[in-house]
Amino acid sequence: MYFWKRLRLVFGIAFFWFFLLAPLNAMSQVFYVSPDGSENTCSTSNPCSLQTALNLSSSNGQEDTIYLMAGTYVTGSNPFTYSDDNHSENFPLSIEAQPGLSNEQVVLDGESSTQVLYVLNSWYDHDAADFTLKSITIRNGRTSSQGGGLYVWVNGDIKITDCIFDGNTGASGGGIYLVTSNHRAYVFSCDFRNNTASDGEGGGILASALGPAGELFVQENLFTDNTSKSNGGGASLIADGTLFVERNHFTNNKSTSQSGGALFVAPQTTCKTFLLNANTFFHNSSHYYGAGTYCMENALQNCKVIICNNIWAENTGINGANIGGGGLYYSATQSAQTHIINNTFANNYGTWGEELYLAIMNSDTSVTVSNNIFWKNGEYYSIYIWSPDNNGKSGSAYGYYNDYAHVIRQYDSTIFRYDTAAWDGSDGNLYVNPAFVDASNKNYRLSDTSPCIDSGTISESTVSMIMEPLRDADGKKRVIQCVVDMGAYEHGDYWHIGDYNDDGDIDGEDLATFAKSIYVTTLTDKFAVEYGHHYPPSCPH
């Protein structure tokens, strides 16, 4: 009896403190602002100005949400500014359009005279200082420093969703200059257009996720008509831990003096995972390398690098500049194991490697190129491979089951030219017209008569297994009856909603597979599920 009394007392005290402290831990404040707001209460009936809300939220010691009512907010002589100068705000800040409003109804405008929005909370111990920006247009920002539209440097997570960045100019990061450390940055479903990095990188965005736990996700965005003087006309992305770039569309971006007309990416030495998946790169240009994409891989061997399901088409050098890698330039300076698989390259221009340039700088580097289409009308060299020397100090590049014309491989001054059937003893390669549905209108799916249908492989090679993704660029099932197509798109429509285990039937086993998938909680597990060695049970391997 005494034991149960003591137990009830302990639980009673625990519940008392729980209910007493819960409101303190959940304390938050909501501000409502309008373009002509002048009150200090910041309520729906008495809204304040945006800068008033930012000032109050930077010193109240609470989690804050600022809702912007419809209209245009003009910066004046200074940017809208949030800064934790007193080292007291280890709390999340969210700036959002009022619920029910679209990103075109809420506009922050720098009138081409000032930076638009400046957010700084980078104290090393402020790991809960998250920042969210949602459903807002930021336009006409201008600064001689970083981040013409948005400058954000916080030590917590960053989430920028459903925003428009239009006509902003900064030295680097014309639309956005973003930094976080050992946290996650997430840029999703935004529209970057007509932004300029006047003296540096990242016309649309320059984003860095620093530290071995840093994670950067850039997904489902539009990058159009952005310009940089240095690398990354559309975007420049750097991550020390994890970097996912998926389902973005890059069109008419350019780097006027350097490389990566659309995209510059740099996985670093502590990289865990780098994924470039299901992006499109059309009509981008650069002065040097990678008119479409420049990837500088500084990752060590434990980094998983997968480049899959992308389309590079009609990217070229500015004013006919001599460039390497009209579509993709990939520089492997460390020892990551890289798979370039099921991509489509079409009608790109590069002096060295019309479609793909591989610079293999480390003896432990292995690059596997498989199931890709490299196509351009006329005589040309699809792929250029450069290695430092021919004395065992350079890494390896292997080609399996690709549709391409010719390969040039250079060790120092010694140049080897490979025909279709003889790329380092590789096999399954073709040199045929892939018969796209309508390349002139950017439809690079395979027509019914394409020789690339069922011409890929999922088998184990002599070097490494093919890292075959589960889905193609359209989201359709990739492996169908134990075969795959070449290129970014699988032919036909075999994707049945509900067939979670990809066996062609919808049954109880699909429910079990789905139930298991919802418990995938870590990025490593997610990557292993979606991008790995996938063989349906009936397929030989």
XYZ file of C-alpha atoms in Angstrom:
541
model
C 0.000 0.000 0.000
C 2.823 2.382 0.911
C 4.483 1.688 -2.450
C 1.363 2.658 -4.416
C 0.910 5.855 -2.388
C 4.503 6.844 -3.151
C 4.008 6.026 -6.831
C 0.851 8.159 -7.030
C 2.719 11.006 -5.330
C 5.585 10.809 -7.832
C 3.194 10.830 -10.813
C 1.215 13.670 -9.280
C 4.324 15.831 -8.921
C 5.432 14.949 -12.453
C 2.077 15.958 -13.974
C 2.053 19.175 -11.926
C 5.415 20.291 -13.278
C 4.507 19.155 -16.800
C 1.409 21.318 -16.983
C 3.162 24.176 -15.231
C 6.164 24.259 -17.573
C 4.474 23.260 -20.844
C 3.053 26.752 -21.494
C 6.481 28.266 -20.879
C 8.134 25.946 -23.382
C 5.386 26.566 -25.930
C 5.329 30.355 -25.596
C 5.084 32.044 -28.956
C 3.929 35.331 -30.389
C 2.098 36.123 -33.616
C 2.442 39.482 -35.366
C 0.182 40.822 -38.126
C 1.656 43.460 -40.406
C 0.445 45.513 -43.360
C 2.175 47.858 -45.830
C 0.742 50.924 -44.058
C 0.692 49.455 -40.527
C 1.596 51.936 -37.773
C 0.404 50.342 -34.524
C 2.501 48.518 -31.927
C -0.042 45.837 -31.031
C 0.509 44.027 -34.359
C -2.948 42.426 -34.330
C -5.319 41.697 -37.188
C -7.335 44.831 -36.397
C -4.303 47.003 -35.590
C -1.415 45.745 -37.710
C 2.081 47.138 -37.377
C 4.805 47.695 -39.950
C 7.060 44.822 -40.960
C 10.123 46.453 -39.411
C 8.270 46.992 -36.118
C 7.412 43.287 -36.007
C 11.012 42.349 -36.780
C 12.289 44.628 -34.007
C 9.871 43.206 -31.445
C 10.535 39.602 -32.407
C 14.302 40.064 -32.146
C 14.106 40.883 -28.428
C 11.062 39.139 -26.912
C 12.655 35.779 -26.098
C 9.928 33.763 -27.847
C 9.146 31.790 -30.946
C 7.701 34.271 -33.441
C 5.464 34.158 -36.502
C 4.964 37.261 -38.643
C 1.964 37.203 -40.996
C 2.040 39.673 -43.883
C -1.249 41.031 -45.171
C -1.702 41.647 -48.899
C 0.177 44.497 -50.549
C 3.618 45.798 -51.473
C 6.133 46.499 -48.708
C 8.783 48.998 -49.814
C 12.113 48.918 -47.991
C 12.927 52.619 -48.055
C 16.569 53.519 -47.421
C 17.386 50.321 -45.469
C 16.506 46.634 -45.811
C 13.950 44.977 -43.584
C 16.243 43.714 -40.815
C 16.155 41.056 -38.100
C 19.339 40.731 -36.029
C 19.908 39.140 -32.625
C 22.493 41.624 -31.434
C 21.874 40.789 -27.758
C 22.488 37.038 -28.053
C 19.060 36.341 -26.539
C 16.913 34.874 -29.323
C 17.491 31.134 -29.593
C 13.974 30.718 -30.983
C 12.408 30.102 -34.406
C 11.285 32.979 -36.629
C 8.737 32.539 -39.407
C 7.771 35.195 -41.967
C 4.760 34.165 -44.037
C 1.973 35.482 -46.202
C -1.259 35.615 -44.246
C -3.073 32.280 -44.693
C -5.138 32.290 -47.867
C -2.844 34.670 -49.783
C -0.578 33.674 -52.671
C 3.047 34.681 -53.144
C 2.003 37.229 -55.799
C -0.232 39.064 -53.314
C 2.527 39.761 -50.780
C 5.537 41.614 -52.201
C 8.712 42.971 -50.585
C 10.265 45.534 -52.940
C 13.741 47.077 -52.736
C 13.000 49.447 -55.647
C 16.482 48.678 -57.045
C 18.110 50.737 -54.289
C 18.521 48.479 -51.229
C 18.798 44.887 -50.159
C 15.293 43.620 -49.357
C 15.468 41.320 -46.302
C 18.374 40.749 -43.901
C 18.203 37.998 -41.234
C 21.163 37.283 -38.931
C 21.216 34.953 -35.921
C 24.453 33.027 -36.253
C 25.494 32.634 -32.604
C 27.153 29.209 -32.314
C 24.899 28.113 -29.417
C 21.644 29.213 -31.072
C 20.838 25.831 -32.581
C 17.074 26.383 -32.221
C 17.078 29.663 -34.148
C 15.223 28.263 -37.167
C 14.069 30.539 -39.986
C 11.080 30.067 -42.312
C 10.034 32.200 -45.293
C 6.821 31.197 -47.047
C 4.667 32.432 -49.946
C 6.282 35.858 -50.454
C 7.708 37.701 -53.470
C 11.054 39.466 -53.001
C 11.959 41.729 -55.905
C 14.195 44.579 -57.076
C 16.758 44.222 -54.312
C 20.193 45.658 -54.877
C 23.379 45.617 -52.814
C 27.131 45.652 -53.352
C 27.351 42.914 -50.704
C 25.820 39.408 -50.606
C 22.150 38.641 -51.046
C 20.372 41.230 -53.137
C 16.953 39.805 -52.313
C 17.505 37.853 -49.096
C 20.508 37.511 -46.820
C 19.969 34.817 -44.185
C 22.600 33.369 -41.859
C 21.277 31.438 -38.886
C 22.561 28.539 -36.833
C 19.266 26.626 -37.014
C 17.241 25.056 -39.806
C 16.184 27.185 -42.781
C 13.045 26.574 -44.825
C 12.174 28.740 -47.837
C 9.065 27.595 -49.708
C 6.709 28.894 -52.397
C 8.531 32.217 -52.834
C 9.425 34.334 -55.869
C 12.803 36.073 -56.227
C 12.693 38.466 -59.170
C 15.161 41.065 -60.436
C 17.514 41.130 -57.443
C 21.232 41.940 -57.613
C 24.019 41.247 -55.130
C 27.755 40.668 -55.336
C 27.074 36.960 -54.648
C 23.722 35.283 -54.253
C 21.676 37.690 -56.332
C 18.328 36.300 -55.187
C 19.400 34.579 -51.947
C 22.593 34.361 -49.934
C 22.063 31.552 -47.411
C 24.290 30.026 -44.724
C 23.615 27.547 -41.935
C 25.931 25.344 -39.879
C 25.339 21.693 -38.930
C 21.649 22.130 -39.676
C 19.307 21.650 -42.614
C 18.477 24.221 -45.286
C 15.471 23.516 -47.458
C 14.553 25.537 -50.588
C 11.381 24.206 -52.162
C 8.985 25.257 -54.937
C 10.437 28.742 -55.451
C 10.765 30.779 -58.645
C 14.123 32.486 -59.287
C 14.090 34.806 -62.294
C 16.227 37.666 -63.605
C 18.556 37.736 -60.592
C 22.231 38.686 -60.860
C 25.414 37.968 -58.916
C 27.382 40.960 -60.152
C 30.805 39.980 -58.825
C 30.585 36.395 -57.587
C 28.636 33.137 -57.510
C 24.988 32.160 -57.577
C 22.864 34.429 -59.728
C 19.659 32.973 -58.304
C 21.006 31.573 -55.036
C 24.286 30.951 -53.234
C 23.620 28.454 -50.430
C 26.059 26.833 -48.000
C 25.306 24.123 -45.430
C 28.474 24.078 -43.348
C 29.745 21.393 -40.975
C 29.637 17.586 -41.285
C 25.970 17.565 -40.203
C 25.025 20.295 -42.676
C 22.241 19.303 -45.084
C 21.061 21.220 -48.141
C 17.914 20.344 -50.101
C 17.028 22.309 -53.254
C 13.924 20.776 -54.786
C 11.213 21.618 -57.350
C 12.336 25.178 -58.082
C 12.429 27.199 -61.302
C 15.618 29.039 -62.313
C 15.136 31.274 -65.358
C 17.303 34.054 -66.865
C 19.648 34.379 -63.882
C 23.256 35.530 -64.323
C 26.498 35.322 -62.367
C 29.933 36.698 -63.042
C 31.529 33.682 -61.348
C 30.232 30.115 -60.964
C 26.581 29.108 -60.974
C 24.455 31.387 -63.107
C 21.284 29.866 -61.692
C 22.528 28.395 -58.421
C 25.743 27.755 -56.505
C 25.333 25.090 -53.816
C 27.899 23.925 -51.256
C 27.344 21.288 -48.571
C 29.688 19.651 -46.090
C 27.289 16.828 -45.216
C 24.321 16.051 -47.479
C 23.272 17.696 -50.742
C 20.071 16.826 -52.613
C 19.233 18.712 -55.847
C 16.025 17.303 -57.305
C 13.291 18.115 -59.829
C 14.448 21.669 -60.575
C 14.192 23.348 -63.982
C 17.074 25.544 -65.212
C 16.492 27.618 -68.367
C 18.551 30.435 -69.971
C 20.913 30.967 -67.042
C 24.520 31.972 -67.615
C 27.919 32.399 -66.007
C 29.600 35.229 -67.887
C 33.197 34.682 -66.714
C 33.413 31.240 -65.087
C 31.687 27.849 -65.012
C 28.346 26.200 -64.364
C 25.969 28.210 -66.507
C 22.918 26.812 -64.726
C 24.334 25.090 -61.653
C 27.553 24.875 -59.669
C 27.631 22.199 -56.952
C 30.431 21.308 -54.545
C 30.051 18.342 -52.164
C 32.827 18.658 -49.574
C 35.241 16.214 -47.895
C 32.813 15.263 -45.107
C 30.045 14.514 -47.612
C 27.677 11.659 -46.801
C 25.343 11.829 -49.794
C 25.161 13.866 -52.992
C 22.137 13.350 -55.230
C 21.448 15.174 -58.502
C 18.131 13.755 -59.673
C 15.433 14.530 -62.250
C 16.482 18.092 -63.097
C 16.249 19.728 -66.530
C 18.909 22.032 -67.991
C 17.882 23.850 -71.186
C 19.702 26.649 -73.081
C 22.168 27.587 -70.331
C 25.649 28.931 -71.051
C 29.033 29.523 -69.443
C 32.427 30.971 -70.254
C 34.493 27.973 -69.166
C 33.351 24.538 -67.975
C 29.919 22.978 -67.680
C 27.470 25.137 -69.599
C 24.710 23.156 -67.925
C 26.302 21.956 -64.689
C 29.723 22.134 -63.072
C 30.224 19.634 -60.258
C 33.391 19.936 -58.179
C 33.453 16.778 -56.075
C 35.717 17.119 -53.038
C 34.134 14.152 -51.248
C 35.927 11.216 -49.675
C 35.211 7.564 -50.393
C 32.310 7.117 -47.983
C 30.269 9.691 -49.920
C 27.513 8.299 -52.131
C 27.323 10.278 -55.380
C 24.395 9.585 -57.696
C 23.646 11.664 -60.809
C 20.492 10.246 -62.373
C 17.350 11.015 -64.382
C 18.534 14.472 -65.511
C 18.150 16.071 -68.947
C 20.811 18.386 -70.399
C 19.870 19.904 -73.767
C 21.179 22.763 -75.941
C 23.594 24.180 -73.375
C 26.635 25.931 -74.824
C 29.557 28.299 -74.351
C 28.887 32.034 -74.318
C 29.581 33.536 -77.752
C 31.132 30.277 -78.905
C 33.634 30.096 -76.039
C 35.804 26.983 -75.899
C 34.426 25.062 -72.946
C 34.705 21.579 -71.472
C 31.485 19.687 -70.946
C 28.614 21.305 -72.771
C 26.111 19.476 -70.588
C 27.965 18.331 -67.460
C 31.498 18.918 -66.237
C 32.391 16.567 -63.366
C 35.670 17.062 -61.500
C 36.556 14.240 -59.088
C 39.363 15.489 -56.842
C 38.897 12.974 -54.013
C 37.865 9.329 -53.829
C 34.070 9.247 -53.861
C 32.466 6.441 -55.834
C 30.290 8.113 -58.455
C 27.468 6.771 -60.597
C 26.202 8.763 -63.592
C 23.178 6.775 -64.611
C 20.057 7.082 -66.778
C 20.538 10.678 -67.897
C 19.794 12.227 -71.279
C 22.291 14.572 -72.973
C 21.209 16.090 -76.288
C 22.672 18.737 -78.601
C 24.966 20.395 -76.081
C 28.158 22.079 -77.224
C 31.621 21.845 -75.712
C 35.035 21.998 -77.319
C 36.171 19.089 -75.106
C 33.293 16.734 -74.504
C 30.173 17.950 -76.236
C 27.944 16.356 -73.612
C 30.147 15.227 -70.684
C 33.631 16.068 -69.421
C 35.148 13.886 -66.672
C 38.237 15.195 -64.867
C 39.514 12.312 -62.727
C 42.126 13.696 -60.363
C 42.539 10.969 -57.739
C 43.836 7.416 -58.009
C 41.030 6.104 -55.781
C 38.266 7.670 -57.843
C 35.842 5.429 -59.679
C 33.198 6.846 -62.014
C 30.621 4.525 -63.564
C 28.675 5.880 -66.544
C 25.728 3.673 -67.463
C 22.337 3.666 -69.197
C 22.773 7.236 -70.499
C 21.920 8.758 -73.864
C 24.472 11.142 -75.434
C 23.124 12.392 -78.731
C 23.913 15.125 -81.205
C 23.520 15.150 -84.971
C 26.774 14.941 -86.896
C 30.319 13.817 -86.087
C 31.388 14.688 -82.569
C 32.919 13.327 -79.360
C 30.301 12.720 -76.690
C 32.612 12.305 -73.717
C 36.025 13.668 -72.813
C 37.953 12.014 -69.964
C 41.049 13.675 -68.551
C 43.423 12.090 -66.027
C 46.729 13.454 -64.665
C 48.969 10.680 -66.010
C 49.099 7.107 -67.200
C 51.289 5.700 -64.398
C 48.680 4.358 -62.024
C 47.981 7.695 -60.371
C 44.685 8.374 -62.059
C 41.314 6.868 -61.247
C 38.955 4.878 -63.391
C 35.992 5.648 -65.620
C 33.813 2.847 -66.904
C 31.042 2.991 -69.483
C 28.247 0.436 -69.651
C 25.150 0.349 -71.855
C 25.203 3.939 -73.104
C 24.118 5.414 -76.417
C 27.027 7.620 -77.469
C 29.281 8.468 -80.392
C 32.943 8.565 -79.349
C 35.100 9.022 -76.257
C 38.415 10.826 -75.968
C 40.629 9.906 -73.027
C 43.773 11.905 -72.298
C 46.631 11.051 -69.927
C 48.880 14.106 -69.870
C 49.647 14.636 -73.552
C 48.711 11.099 -74.622
C 45.274 10.932 -76.186
C 43.230 7.786 -76.774
C 40.096 7.714 -78.878
C 37.512 5.032 -78.253
C 34.850 3.907 -80.633
C 31.451 2.831 -79.383
C 32.346 -0.779 -78.600
C 35.666 -0.184 -76.865
C 35.602 2.106 -73.851
C 38.017 0.423 -71.446
C 36.597 -2.946 -72.379
C 33.037 -1.890 -71.633
C 30.058 -3.473 -73.301
C 26.444 -2.964 -74.203
C 27.072 0.474 -75.729
C 25.262 1.732 -78.821
C 25.687 4.467 -81.389
C 22.179 4.980 -82.751
C 19.616 7.725 -83.086
C 17.590 7.430 -79.840
C 14.383 8.489 -81.649
C 13.039 10.986 -79.141
C 9.339 11.850 -79.237
C 9.900 15.528 -80.148
C 13.335 16.927 -79.339
C 12.575 20.243 -81.069
C 9.953 20.895 -78.391
C 12.066 19.550 -75.522
C 10.288 16.217 -75.298
C 13.158 13.785 -74.804
C 11.027 10.777 -73.966
C 11.524 7.679 -76.097
C 9.216 7.069 -79.035
C 7.726 3.633 -79.662
C 10.477 2.833 -82.183
C 13.452 3.909 -80.062
C 16.351 1.413 -80.004
C 17.118 2.604 -76.454
C 14.035 0.833 -75.066
C 15.079 -2.174 -72.923
C 18.727 -1.508 -73.821
C 20.010 -0.589 -70.355
C 21.257 -2.875 -67.607
C 20.692 -3.588 -63.930
C 23.220 -6.427 -63.751
C 26.366 -6.451 -61.652
C 29.348 -5.179 -63.611
C 32.942 -6.267 -63.250
C 33.675 -3.088 -61.318
C 30.630 -2.235 -59.226
C 26.910 -2.734 -59.131
C 24.807 -0.295 -61.066
C 23.111 2.087 -58.616
C 19.736 1.963 -60.330
C 17.095 4.416 -59.060
C 13.596 3.143 -58.411
C 11.873 5.885 -60.450
C 12.563 7.770 -63.656
C 12.347 11.511 -64.338
C 8.547 11.275 -64.545
C 8.279 9.268 -61.330
C 7.470 6.045 -63.172
C 8.882 2.689 -62.122
C 12.375 2.228 -63.549
C 12.944 -1.557 -63.585
C 10.225 -3.261 -65.643
C 10.347 -7.030 -66.152
C 14.030 -7.075 -65.201
C 15.095 -4.553 -67.863
C 15.537 -0.797 -68.051
C 15.690 1.741 -70.842
C 18.505 4.147 -71.584
C 18.024 7.808 -70.759
C 16.097 9.797 -68.185
C 12.652 8.446 -69.094
C 11.293 4.914 -69.140
C 9.117 4.273 -72.155
C 5.417 3.660 -71.648
C 3.349 3.922 -68.497
C 3.778 0.974 -66.176
C 3.383 2.913 -62.953
C 0.398 1.703 -60.947
C -0.521 3.739 -57.885
C -0.417 1.417 -54.894
C 2.208 -0.969 -56.289
C 4.695 -0.106 -53.551
C 6.887 -3.182 -53.964
C 7.077 -2.851 -57.772
C 6.063 -6.440 -58.521
C 3.317 -5.484 -60.987
C 0.490 -6.457 -58.646
C -1.464 -4.513 -56.042
C -1.960 -6.793 -53.063
C -1.335 -7.197 -49.343
C 2.424 -7.165 -49.814
C 2.190 -3.566 -51.019
C 0.589 -2.566 -47.720
C 3.466 -4.165 -45.827
C 6.015 -2.358 -48.001
C 4.240 0.955 -47.496
C 4.048 0.428 -43.728
C 7.775 -0.246 -43.636
C 8.579 2.828 -45.720
C 6.925 5.266 -43.323
C 9.433 4.267 -40.660
C 12.390 5.331 -42.797
C 13.523 8.242 -40.663
C 17.126 9.014 -41.544
C 18.549 10.398 -44.753
C 20.896 7.435 -45.029
C 17.978 5.008 -44.838
C 15.951 7.096 -47.293
C 18.828 7.049 -49.760
C 19.284 3.289 -49.356
C 15.593 2.705 -50.068
C 15.310 5.014 -53.090
C 18.787 4.741 -54.651
C 20.621 1.471 -54.225
C 21.106 -1.925 -55.793
C 17.525 -2.731 -56.717
C 16.676 -6.141 -58.111
C 13.072 -7.400 -58.173
C 12.961 -10.936 -56.708
C 12.622 -12.623 -60.088
C 15.521 -10.751 -61.725
C 18.973 -12.387 -61.966
C 21.929 -10.594 -60.353
